mmCIF file of C-alpha atoms and ligand atoms in Angstrom:
data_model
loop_
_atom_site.group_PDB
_atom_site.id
_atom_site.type_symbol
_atom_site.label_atom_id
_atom_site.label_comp_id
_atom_site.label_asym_id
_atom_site.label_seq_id
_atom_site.Cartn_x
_atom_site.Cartn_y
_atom_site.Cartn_z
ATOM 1 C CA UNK A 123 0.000 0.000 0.000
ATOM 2 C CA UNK A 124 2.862 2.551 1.029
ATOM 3 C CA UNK A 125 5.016 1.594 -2.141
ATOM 4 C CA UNK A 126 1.386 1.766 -4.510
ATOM 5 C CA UNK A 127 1.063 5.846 -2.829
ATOM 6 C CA UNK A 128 4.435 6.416 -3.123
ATOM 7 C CA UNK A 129 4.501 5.491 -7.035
ATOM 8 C CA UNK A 130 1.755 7.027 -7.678
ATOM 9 C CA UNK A 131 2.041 10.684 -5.681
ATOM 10 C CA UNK A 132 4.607 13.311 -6.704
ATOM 11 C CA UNK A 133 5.832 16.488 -5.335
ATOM 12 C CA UNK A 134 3.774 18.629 -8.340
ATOM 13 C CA UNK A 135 0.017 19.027 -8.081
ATOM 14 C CA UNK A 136 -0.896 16.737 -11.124
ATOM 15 C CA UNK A 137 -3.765 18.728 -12.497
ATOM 16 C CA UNK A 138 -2.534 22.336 -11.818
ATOM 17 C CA UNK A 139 0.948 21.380 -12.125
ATOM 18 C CA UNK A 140 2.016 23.760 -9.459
ATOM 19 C CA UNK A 141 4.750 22.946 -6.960
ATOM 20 C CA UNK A 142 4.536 21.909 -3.324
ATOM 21 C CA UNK A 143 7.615 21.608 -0.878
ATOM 22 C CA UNK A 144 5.168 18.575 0.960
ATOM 23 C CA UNK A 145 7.703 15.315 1.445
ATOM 24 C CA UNK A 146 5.300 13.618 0.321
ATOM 25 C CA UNK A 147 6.797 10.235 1.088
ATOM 26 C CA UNK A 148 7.414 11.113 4.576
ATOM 27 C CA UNK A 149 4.078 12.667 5.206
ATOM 28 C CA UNK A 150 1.915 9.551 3.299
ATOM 29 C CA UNK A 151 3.798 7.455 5.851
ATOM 30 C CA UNK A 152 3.103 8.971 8.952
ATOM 31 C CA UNK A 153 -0.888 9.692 7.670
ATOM 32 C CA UNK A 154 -0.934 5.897 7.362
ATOM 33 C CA UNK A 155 0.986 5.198 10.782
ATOM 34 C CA UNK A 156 -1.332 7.658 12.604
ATOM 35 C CA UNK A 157 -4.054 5.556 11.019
ATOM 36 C CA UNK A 158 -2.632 2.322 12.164
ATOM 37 C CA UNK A 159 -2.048 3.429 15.577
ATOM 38 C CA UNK A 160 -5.579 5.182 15.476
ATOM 39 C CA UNK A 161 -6.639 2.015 14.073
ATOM 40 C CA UNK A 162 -9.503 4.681 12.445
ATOM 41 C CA UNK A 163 -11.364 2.143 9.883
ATOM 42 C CA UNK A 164 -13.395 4.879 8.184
ATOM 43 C CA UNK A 165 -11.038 7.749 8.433
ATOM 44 C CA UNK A 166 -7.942 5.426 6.687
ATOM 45 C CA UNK A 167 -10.789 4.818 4.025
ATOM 46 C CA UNK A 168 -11.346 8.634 3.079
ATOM 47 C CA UNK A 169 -7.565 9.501 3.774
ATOM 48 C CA UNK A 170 -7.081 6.707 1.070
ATOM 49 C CA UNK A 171 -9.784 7.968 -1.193
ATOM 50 C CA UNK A 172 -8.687 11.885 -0.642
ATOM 51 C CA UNK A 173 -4.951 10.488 -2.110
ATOM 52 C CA UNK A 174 -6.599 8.643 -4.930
ATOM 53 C CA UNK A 175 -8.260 11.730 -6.176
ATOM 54 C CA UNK A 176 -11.165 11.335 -8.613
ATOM 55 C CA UNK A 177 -12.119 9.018 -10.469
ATOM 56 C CA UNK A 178 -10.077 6.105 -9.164
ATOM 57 C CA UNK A 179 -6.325 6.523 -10.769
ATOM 58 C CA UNK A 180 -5.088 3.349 -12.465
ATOM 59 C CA UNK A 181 -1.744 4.648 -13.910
ATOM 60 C CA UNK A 182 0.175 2.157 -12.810
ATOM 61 C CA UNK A 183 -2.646 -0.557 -13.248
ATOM 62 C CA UNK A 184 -3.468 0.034 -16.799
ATOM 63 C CA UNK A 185 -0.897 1.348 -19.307
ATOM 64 C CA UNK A 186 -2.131 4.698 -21.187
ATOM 65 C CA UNK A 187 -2.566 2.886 -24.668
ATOM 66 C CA UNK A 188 -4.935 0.344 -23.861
ATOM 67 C CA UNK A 189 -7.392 2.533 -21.747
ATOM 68 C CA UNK A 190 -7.102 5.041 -25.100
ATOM 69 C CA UNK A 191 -7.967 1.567 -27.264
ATOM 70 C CA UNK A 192 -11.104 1.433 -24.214
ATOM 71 C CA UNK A 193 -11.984 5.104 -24.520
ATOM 72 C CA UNK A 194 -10.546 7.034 -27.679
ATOM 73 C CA UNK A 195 -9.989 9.962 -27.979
ATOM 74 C CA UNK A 196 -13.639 11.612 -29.395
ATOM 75 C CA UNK A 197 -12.331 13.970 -31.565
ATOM 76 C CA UNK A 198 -10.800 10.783 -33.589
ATOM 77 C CA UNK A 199 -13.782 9.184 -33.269
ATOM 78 C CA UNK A 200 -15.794 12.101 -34.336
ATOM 79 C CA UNK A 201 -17.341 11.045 -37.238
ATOM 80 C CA UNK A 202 -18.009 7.431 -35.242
ATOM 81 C CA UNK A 203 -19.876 9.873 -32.982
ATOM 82 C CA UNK A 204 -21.668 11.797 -35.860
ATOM 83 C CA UNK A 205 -23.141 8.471 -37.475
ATOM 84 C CA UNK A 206 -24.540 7.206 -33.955
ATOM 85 C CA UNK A 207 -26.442 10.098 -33.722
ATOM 86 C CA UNK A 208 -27.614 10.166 -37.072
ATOM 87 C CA UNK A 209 -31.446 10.617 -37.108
ATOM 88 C CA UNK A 210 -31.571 11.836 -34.012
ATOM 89 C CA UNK A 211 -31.234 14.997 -31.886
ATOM 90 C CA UNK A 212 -28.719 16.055 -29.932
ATOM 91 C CA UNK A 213 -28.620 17.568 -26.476
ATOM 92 C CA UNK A 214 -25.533 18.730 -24.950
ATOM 93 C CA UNK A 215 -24.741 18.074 -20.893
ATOM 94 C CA UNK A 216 -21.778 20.013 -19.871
ATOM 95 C CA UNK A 217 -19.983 20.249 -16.597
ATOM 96 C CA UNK A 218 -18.440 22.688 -15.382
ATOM 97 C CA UNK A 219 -14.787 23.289 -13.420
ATOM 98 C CA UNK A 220 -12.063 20.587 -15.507
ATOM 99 C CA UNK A 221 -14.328 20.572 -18.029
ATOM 100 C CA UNK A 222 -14.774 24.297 -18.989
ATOM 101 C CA UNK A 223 -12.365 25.550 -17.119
ATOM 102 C CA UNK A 224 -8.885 24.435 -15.983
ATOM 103 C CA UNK A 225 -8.765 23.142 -12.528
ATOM 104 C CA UNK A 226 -6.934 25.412 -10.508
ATOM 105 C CA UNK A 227 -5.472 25.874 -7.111
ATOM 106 C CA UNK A 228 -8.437 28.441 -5.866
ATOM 107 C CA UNK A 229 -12.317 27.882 -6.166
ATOM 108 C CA UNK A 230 -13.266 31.575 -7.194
ATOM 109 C CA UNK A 231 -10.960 32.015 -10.014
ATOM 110 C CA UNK A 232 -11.829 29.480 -12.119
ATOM 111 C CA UNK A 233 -12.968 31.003 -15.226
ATOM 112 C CA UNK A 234 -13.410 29.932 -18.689
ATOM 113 C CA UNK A 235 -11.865 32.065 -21.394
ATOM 114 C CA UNK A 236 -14.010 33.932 -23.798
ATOM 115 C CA UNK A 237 -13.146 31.860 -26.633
ATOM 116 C CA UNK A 238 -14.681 28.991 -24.614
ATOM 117 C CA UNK A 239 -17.470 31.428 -23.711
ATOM 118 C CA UNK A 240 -18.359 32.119 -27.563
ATOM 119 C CA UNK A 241 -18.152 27.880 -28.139
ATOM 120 C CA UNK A 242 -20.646 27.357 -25.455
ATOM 121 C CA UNK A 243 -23.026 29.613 -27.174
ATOM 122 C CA UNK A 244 -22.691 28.653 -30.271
ATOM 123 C CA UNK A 245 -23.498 25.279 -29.120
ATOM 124 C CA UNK A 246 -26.675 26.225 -27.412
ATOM 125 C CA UNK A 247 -27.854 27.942 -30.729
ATOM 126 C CA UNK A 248 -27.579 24.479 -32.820
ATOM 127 C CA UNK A 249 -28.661 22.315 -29.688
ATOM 128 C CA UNK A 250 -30.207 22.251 -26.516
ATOM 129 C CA UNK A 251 -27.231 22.787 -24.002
ATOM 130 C CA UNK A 252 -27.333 22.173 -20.073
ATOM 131 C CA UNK A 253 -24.429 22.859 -17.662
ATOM 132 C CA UNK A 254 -24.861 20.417 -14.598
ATOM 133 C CA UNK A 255 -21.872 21.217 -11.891
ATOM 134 C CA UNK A 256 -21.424 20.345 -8.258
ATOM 135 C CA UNK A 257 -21.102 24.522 -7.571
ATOM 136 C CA UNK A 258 -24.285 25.761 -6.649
ATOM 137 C CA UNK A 259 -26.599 27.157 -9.815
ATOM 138 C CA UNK A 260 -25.890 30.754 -9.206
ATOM 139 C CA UNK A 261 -22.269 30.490 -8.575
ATOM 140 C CA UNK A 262 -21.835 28.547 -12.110
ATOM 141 C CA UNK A 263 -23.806 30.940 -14.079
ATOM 142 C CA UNK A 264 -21.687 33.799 -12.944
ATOM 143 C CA UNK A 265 -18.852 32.101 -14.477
ATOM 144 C CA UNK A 266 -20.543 30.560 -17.646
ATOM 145 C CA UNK A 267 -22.618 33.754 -18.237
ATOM 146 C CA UNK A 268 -25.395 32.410 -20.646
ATOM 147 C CA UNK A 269 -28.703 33.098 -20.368
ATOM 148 C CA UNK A 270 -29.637 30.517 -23.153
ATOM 149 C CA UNK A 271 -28.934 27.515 -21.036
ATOM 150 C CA UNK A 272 -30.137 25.128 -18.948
ATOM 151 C CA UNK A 273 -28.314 24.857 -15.586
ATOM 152 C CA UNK A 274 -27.886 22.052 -13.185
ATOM 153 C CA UNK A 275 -26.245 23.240 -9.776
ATOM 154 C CA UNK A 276 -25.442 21.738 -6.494
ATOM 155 C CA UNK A 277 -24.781 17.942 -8.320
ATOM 156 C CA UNK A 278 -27.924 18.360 -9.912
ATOM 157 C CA UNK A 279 -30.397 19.359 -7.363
ATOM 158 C CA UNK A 280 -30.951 22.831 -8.373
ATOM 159 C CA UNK A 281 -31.994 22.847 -11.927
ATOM 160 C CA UNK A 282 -33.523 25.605 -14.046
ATOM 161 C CA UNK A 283 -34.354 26.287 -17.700
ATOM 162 C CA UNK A 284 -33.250 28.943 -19.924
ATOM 163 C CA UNK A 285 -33.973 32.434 -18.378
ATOM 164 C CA UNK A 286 -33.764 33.932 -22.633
ATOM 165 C CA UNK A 287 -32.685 33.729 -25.918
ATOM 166 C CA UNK A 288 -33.020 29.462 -25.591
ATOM 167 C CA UNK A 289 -34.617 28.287 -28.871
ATOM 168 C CA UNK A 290 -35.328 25.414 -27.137
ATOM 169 C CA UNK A 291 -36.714 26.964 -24.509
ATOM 170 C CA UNK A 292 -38.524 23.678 -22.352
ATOM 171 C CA UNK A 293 -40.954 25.941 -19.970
ATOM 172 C CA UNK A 294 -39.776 28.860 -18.364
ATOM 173 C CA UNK A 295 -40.971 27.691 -14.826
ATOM 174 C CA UNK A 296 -38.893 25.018 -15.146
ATOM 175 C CA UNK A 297 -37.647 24.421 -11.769
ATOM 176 C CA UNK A 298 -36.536 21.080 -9.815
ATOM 177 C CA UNK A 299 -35.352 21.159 -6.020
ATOM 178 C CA UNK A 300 -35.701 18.182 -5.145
ATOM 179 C CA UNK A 301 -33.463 18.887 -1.633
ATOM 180 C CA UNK A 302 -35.302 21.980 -0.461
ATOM 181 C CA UNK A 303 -35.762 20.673 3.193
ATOM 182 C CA UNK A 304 -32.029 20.409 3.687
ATOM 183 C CA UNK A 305 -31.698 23.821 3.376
ATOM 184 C CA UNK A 306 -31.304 24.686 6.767
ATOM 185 C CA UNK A 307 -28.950 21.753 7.923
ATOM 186 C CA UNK A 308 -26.119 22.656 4.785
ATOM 187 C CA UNK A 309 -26.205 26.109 6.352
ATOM 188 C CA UNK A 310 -25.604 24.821 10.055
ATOM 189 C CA UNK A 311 -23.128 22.184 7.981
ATOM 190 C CA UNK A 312 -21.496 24.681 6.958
ATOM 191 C CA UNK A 313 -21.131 26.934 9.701
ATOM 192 C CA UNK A 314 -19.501 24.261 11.773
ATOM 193 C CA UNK A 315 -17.623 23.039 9.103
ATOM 194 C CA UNK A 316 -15.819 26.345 8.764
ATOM 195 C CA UNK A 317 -15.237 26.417 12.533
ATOM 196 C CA UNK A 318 -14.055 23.241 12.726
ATOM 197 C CA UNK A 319 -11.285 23.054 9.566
ATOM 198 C CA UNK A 320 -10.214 26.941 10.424
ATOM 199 C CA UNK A 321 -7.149 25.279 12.371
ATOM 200 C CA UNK A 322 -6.125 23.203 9.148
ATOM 201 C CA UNK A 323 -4.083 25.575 6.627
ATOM 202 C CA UNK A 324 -4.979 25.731 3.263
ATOM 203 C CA UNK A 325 -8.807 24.123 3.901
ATOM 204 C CA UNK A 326 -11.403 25.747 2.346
ATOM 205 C CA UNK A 327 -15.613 25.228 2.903
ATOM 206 C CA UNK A 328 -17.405 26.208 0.202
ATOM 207 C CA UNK A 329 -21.292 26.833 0.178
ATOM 208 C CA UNK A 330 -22.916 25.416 -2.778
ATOM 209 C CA UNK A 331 -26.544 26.212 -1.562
ATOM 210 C CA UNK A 332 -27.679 22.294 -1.393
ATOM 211 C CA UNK A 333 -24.637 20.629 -0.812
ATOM 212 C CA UNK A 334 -20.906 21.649 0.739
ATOM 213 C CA UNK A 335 -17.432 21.354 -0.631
ATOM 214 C CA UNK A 336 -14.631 20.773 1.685
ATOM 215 C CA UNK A 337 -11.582 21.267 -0.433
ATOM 216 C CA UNK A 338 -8.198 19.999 0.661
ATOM 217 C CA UNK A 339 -6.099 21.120 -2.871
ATOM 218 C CA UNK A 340 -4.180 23.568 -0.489
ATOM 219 C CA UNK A 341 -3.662 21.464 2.568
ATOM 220 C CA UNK A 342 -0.173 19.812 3.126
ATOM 221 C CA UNK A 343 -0.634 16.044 2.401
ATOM 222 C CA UNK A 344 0.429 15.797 6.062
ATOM 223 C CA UNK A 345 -2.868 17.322 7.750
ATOM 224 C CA UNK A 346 -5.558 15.167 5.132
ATOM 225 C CA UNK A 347 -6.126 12.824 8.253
ATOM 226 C CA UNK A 348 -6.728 16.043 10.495
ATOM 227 C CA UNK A 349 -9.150 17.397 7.889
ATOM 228 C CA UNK A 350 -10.999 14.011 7.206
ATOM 229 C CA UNK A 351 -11.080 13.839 11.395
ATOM 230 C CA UNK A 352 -12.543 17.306 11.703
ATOM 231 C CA UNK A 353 -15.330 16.716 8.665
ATOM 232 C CA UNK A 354 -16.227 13.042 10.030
ATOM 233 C CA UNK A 355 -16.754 14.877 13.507
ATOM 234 C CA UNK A 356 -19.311 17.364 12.315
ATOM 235 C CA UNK A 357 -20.812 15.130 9.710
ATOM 236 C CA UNK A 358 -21.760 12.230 12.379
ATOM 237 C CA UNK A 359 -24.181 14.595 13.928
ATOM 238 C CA UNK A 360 -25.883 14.336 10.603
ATOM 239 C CA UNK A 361 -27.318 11.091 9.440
ATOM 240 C CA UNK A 362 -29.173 12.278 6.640
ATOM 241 C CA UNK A 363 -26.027 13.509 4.986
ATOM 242 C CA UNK A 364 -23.227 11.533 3.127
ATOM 243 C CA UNK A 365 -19.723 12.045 1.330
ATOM 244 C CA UNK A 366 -19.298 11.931 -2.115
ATOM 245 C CA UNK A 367 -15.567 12.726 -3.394
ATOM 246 C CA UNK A 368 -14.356 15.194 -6.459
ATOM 247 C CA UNK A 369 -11.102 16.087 -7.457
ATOM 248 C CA UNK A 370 -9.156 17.259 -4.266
ATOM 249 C CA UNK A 371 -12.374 17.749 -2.414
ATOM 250 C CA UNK A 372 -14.707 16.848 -0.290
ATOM 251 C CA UNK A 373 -18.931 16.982 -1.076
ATOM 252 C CA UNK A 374 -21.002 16.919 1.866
ATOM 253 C CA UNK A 375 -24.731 16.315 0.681
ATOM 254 C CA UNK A 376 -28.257 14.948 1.809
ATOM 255 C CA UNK A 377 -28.580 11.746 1.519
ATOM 256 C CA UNK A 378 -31.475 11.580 -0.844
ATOM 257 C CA UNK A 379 -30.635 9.272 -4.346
ATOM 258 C CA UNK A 380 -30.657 12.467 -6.491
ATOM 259 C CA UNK A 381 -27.600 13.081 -8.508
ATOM 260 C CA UNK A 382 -26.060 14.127 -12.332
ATOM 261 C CA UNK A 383 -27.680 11.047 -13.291
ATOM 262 C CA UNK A 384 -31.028 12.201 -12.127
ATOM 263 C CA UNK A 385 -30.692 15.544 -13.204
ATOM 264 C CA UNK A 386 -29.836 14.331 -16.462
ATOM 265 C CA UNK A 387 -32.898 12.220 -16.679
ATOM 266 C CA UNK A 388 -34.938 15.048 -15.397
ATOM 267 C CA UNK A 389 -33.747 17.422 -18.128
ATOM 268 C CA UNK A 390 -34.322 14.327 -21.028
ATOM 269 C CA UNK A 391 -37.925 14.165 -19.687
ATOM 270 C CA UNK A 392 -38.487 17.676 -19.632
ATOM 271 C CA UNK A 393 -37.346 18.908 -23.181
ATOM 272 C CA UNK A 394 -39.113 16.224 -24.283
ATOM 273 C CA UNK A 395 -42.516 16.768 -22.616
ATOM 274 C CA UNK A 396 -41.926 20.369 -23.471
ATOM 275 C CA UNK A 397 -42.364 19.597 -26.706
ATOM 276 C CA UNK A 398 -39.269 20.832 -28.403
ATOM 277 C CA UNK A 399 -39.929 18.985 -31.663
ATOM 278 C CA UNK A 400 -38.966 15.968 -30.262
ATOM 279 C CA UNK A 401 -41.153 12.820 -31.184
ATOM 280 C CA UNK A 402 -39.973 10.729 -27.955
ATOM 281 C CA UNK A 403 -36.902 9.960 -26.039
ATOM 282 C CA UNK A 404 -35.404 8.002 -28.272
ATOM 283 C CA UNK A 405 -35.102 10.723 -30.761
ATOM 284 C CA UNK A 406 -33.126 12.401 -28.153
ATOM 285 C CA UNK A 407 -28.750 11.766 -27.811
ATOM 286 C CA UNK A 408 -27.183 12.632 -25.254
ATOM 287 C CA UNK A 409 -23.669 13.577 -25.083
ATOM 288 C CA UNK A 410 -22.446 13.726 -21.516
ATOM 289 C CA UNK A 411 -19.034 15.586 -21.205
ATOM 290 C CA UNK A 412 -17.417 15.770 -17.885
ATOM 291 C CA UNK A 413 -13.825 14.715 -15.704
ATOM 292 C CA UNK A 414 -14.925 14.140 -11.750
ATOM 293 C CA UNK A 415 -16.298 11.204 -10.434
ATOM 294 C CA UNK A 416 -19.637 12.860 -9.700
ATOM 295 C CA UNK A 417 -20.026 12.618 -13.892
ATOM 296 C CA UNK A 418 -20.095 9.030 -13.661
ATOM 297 C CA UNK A 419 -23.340 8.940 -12.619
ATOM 298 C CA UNK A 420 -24.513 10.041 -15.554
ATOM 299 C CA UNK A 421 -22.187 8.176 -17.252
ATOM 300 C CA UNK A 422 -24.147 5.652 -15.931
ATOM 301 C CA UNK A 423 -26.997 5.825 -16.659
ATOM 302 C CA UNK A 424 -26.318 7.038 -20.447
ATOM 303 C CA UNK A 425 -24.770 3.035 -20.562
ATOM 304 C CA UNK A 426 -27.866 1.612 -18.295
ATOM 305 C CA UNK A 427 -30.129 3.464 -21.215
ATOM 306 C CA UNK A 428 -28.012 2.396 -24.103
ATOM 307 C CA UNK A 429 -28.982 5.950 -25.118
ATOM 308 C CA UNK A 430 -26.243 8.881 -25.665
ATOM 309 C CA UNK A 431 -22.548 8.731 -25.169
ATOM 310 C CA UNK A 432 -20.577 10.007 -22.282
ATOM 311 C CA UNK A 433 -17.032 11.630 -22.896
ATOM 312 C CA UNK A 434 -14.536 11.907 -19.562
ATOM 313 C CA UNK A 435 -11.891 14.657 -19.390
ATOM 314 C CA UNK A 436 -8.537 13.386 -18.704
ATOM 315 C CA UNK A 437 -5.196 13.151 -19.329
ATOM 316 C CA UNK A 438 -4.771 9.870 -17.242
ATOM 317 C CA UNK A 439 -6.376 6.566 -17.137
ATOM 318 C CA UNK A 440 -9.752 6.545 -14.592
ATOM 319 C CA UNK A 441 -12.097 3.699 -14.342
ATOM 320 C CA UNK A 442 -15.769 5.381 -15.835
ATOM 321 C CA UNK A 443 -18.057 4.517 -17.493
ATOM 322 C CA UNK A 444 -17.783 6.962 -20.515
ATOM 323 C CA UNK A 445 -17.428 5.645 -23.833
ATOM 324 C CA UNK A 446 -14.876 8.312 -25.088
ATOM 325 C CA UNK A 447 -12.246 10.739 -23.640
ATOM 326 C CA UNK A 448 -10.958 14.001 -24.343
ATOM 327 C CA UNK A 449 -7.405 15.102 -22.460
ATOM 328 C CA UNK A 450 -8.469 18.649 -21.159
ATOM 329 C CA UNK A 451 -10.654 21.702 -21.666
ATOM 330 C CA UNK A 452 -9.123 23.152 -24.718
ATOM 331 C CA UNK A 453 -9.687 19.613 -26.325
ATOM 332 C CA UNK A 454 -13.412 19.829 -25.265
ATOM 333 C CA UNK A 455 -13.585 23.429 -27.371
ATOM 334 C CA UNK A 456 -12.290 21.716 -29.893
ATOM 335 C CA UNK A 457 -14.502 19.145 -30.060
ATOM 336 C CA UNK A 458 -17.403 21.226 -29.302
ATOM 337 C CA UNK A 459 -16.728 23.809 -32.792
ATOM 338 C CA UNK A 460 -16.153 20.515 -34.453
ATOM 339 C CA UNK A 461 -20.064 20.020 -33.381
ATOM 340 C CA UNK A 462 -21.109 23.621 -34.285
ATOM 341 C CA UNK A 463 -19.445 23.641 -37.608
ATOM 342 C CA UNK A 464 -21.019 20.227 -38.692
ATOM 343 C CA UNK A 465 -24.477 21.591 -37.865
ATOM 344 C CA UNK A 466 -24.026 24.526 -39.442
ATOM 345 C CA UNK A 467 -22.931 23.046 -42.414
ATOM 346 C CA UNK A 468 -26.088 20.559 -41.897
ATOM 347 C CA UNK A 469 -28.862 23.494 -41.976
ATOM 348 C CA UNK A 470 -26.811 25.712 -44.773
ATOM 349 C CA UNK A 471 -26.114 28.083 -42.396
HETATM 350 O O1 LIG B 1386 -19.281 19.438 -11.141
HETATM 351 P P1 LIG B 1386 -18.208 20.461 -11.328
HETATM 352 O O2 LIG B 1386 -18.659 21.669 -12.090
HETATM 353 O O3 LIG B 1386 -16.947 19.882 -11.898
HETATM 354 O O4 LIG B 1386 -17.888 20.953 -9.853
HETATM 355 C C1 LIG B 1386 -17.189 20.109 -8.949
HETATM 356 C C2 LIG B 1386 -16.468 20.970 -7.948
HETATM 357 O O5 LIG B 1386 -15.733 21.913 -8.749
HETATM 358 C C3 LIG B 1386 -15.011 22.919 -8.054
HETATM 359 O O6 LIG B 1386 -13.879 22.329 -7.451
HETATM 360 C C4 LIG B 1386 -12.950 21.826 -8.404
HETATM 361 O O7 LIG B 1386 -12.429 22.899 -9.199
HETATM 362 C C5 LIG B 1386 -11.661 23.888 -8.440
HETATM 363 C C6 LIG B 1386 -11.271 25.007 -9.394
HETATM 364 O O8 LIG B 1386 -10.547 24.519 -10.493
HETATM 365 C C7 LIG B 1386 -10.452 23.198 -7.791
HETATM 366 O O9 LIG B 1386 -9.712 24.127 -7.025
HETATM 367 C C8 LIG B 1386 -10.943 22.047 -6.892
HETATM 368 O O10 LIG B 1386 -9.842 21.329 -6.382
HETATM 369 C C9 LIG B 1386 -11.831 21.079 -7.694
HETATM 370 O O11 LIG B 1386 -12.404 20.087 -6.863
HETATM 371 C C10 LIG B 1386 -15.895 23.629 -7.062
HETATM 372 O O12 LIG B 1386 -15.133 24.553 -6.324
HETATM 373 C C11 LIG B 1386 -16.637 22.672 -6.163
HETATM 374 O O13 LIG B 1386 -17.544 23.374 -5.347
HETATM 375 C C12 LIG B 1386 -17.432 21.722 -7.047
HETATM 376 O O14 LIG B 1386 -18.168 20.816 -6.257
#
């Protein structure tokens, strides 16, 4: 176990490629030691899962080549992707941070560049277009900035239609909350959580209305037990919350089975009840496009429906459930004017 972390963690943050002075070595053994000694079952399990990052790393498991032979690259396979959804329409699920935009060492500044900006609307002018992110609704629209689109915060438990200038607009009370009764516990959640990690440097709580992100990119490797001590000790007064993991963080959320998957269903149903044109579902594909292991739940259930393709964003091999991969964001623009220009060229425009 110690050699299998020690192969597999370096002294640069893999997806921001910034530097830390952390030994790791030194500080991975003395998390697990402290976990020995603690003999802390659950705690060892998240300290394990923290290091592992999202979705589960198999570097050293699976060489690069034959996960690309699993999941090639979708802008090789575009025209593969083209003549499965021949016939039918698309509709575009996009999420958000390391999918958009690069992940990056703080919360608040990551923002997509304009050029990604102008792709994203393009796209929502030749299909409908939903953004479905773990940050709450609000905070993702002030980032994305388009009114034409559907949005999907807080893992999918805020969701809203277009506010304007949609042409597939669905129903402009379109509004699912499924979590509204946990409103009042995140807050508390998140008070104490605050409180509680204010003692471990570089932790940050973030409030994403129905859920809360506990991210530990900034903490020394050396304090992760401390931090997944001081969230287990808040988030045992809660039973009717769980822990879900992204990249580098931590997602506190109500335990209800309501996820991407579900929002991602809800938004199939609804543009298709809304009648947007669309005969019945299975006129509708999907393309899923997303890098955390939140996505795979509607990775999931694109494979469960046989309906749709998912693509994940990354430059290593994960175990998901998408069919195809792209390596980062700027990839994903490409692949998304690739779309645009096809259509265009489709409808003579
Ligand atoms: O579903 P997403 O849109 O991908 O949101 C998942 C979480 O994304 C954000 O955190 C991640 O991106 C940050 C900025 O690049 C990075 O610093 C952090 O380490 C990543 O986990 C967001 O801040 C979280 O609230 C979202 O839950």
């Amino acid at each position: 176990m110690v050699r299998f972390i020690e192969e597999n963690t370096k002294h640069v943050d893999k997806e921001t490629g910034n530097k830390s002075n952390t030994d790791v070595t030194t500080a991975t053994k003395k998390v697990l030691q402290d976990l020995i000694i603690n003999n802390g079952g659950l705690i060892n399990s998240w300290v394990d899962s923290m290091r592992a990052c999202s979705p589960t790393h198999l570097k050293s498991l699976m060489k690069q080549s034959s996960w690309l032979k699993e999941h090639p690259s979708a802008l090789e396979m575009f025209e593969e992707i083209l003549h499965a959804s021949e016939g039918k329409q698309i509709v575009m699920f996009l999420d958000y941070d390391g999918t958009l935009s690069p992940i990056v060492d703080d919360p608040d500044r990551a923002f997509m560049s304009k050029q990604m900006r102008r792709t994203v609307r393009n796209l929502a002018n030749c299909f409908p277009t939903a953004i479905v992110s773990g940050r709450c609704r609000e905070k993702v629209y002030n980032f994305v900035k388009l009114t034409e689109l559907y949005y999907a915060g807080s893992h999918g438990m805020d969701i809203k239609g277009p506010e304007q200038g949609s042409k597939y607009e669905a129903d402009k009370s379109l509004l699912c909350q499924p979590a509204t009764e946990f409103l009042p516990m995140i807050d508390e959640v998140y008070q104490r959580l605050m409180e509680k990690t204010k003692s471990t440097p570089g932790a940050n709580v973030e409030n994403n209305k129905f859920c809360v992100s506990v991210h530990f990119r900034r903490v020394d490797e050396k304090n992760w037990s401390d931090l997944a001590n001081q969230v287990r000790s808040v988030m045992k007064d809660y039973p009717k919350l769980r822990l879900t993991q992204g990249r580098k963080v931590l997602e506190i959320r109500p335990i209800i089975k309501w996820d991407k998957g579900n929002a991602l269903e809800f938004l199939l149903e609804s543009l298709v009840l809304a009648c947007v044109g669309y005969a019945n579902c299975t006129n509708v594909f999907p393309l899923y496009i997303g890098d955390d292991r939140t996505d795979e739940d509607a990775f999931k259930i694109l494979r469960e429906r046989r309906q749709g393709l998912g693509i994940l964003v990354s430059k290593s091999p994960k175990e998901t459930n998408a069919s195809y991969s792209l390596q980062e964001p700027d990839e994903v623009m490409d692949f998304l004017q690739r779309l645009v220009k096809w259509k265009q060229l489709r409808s003579g425009a």
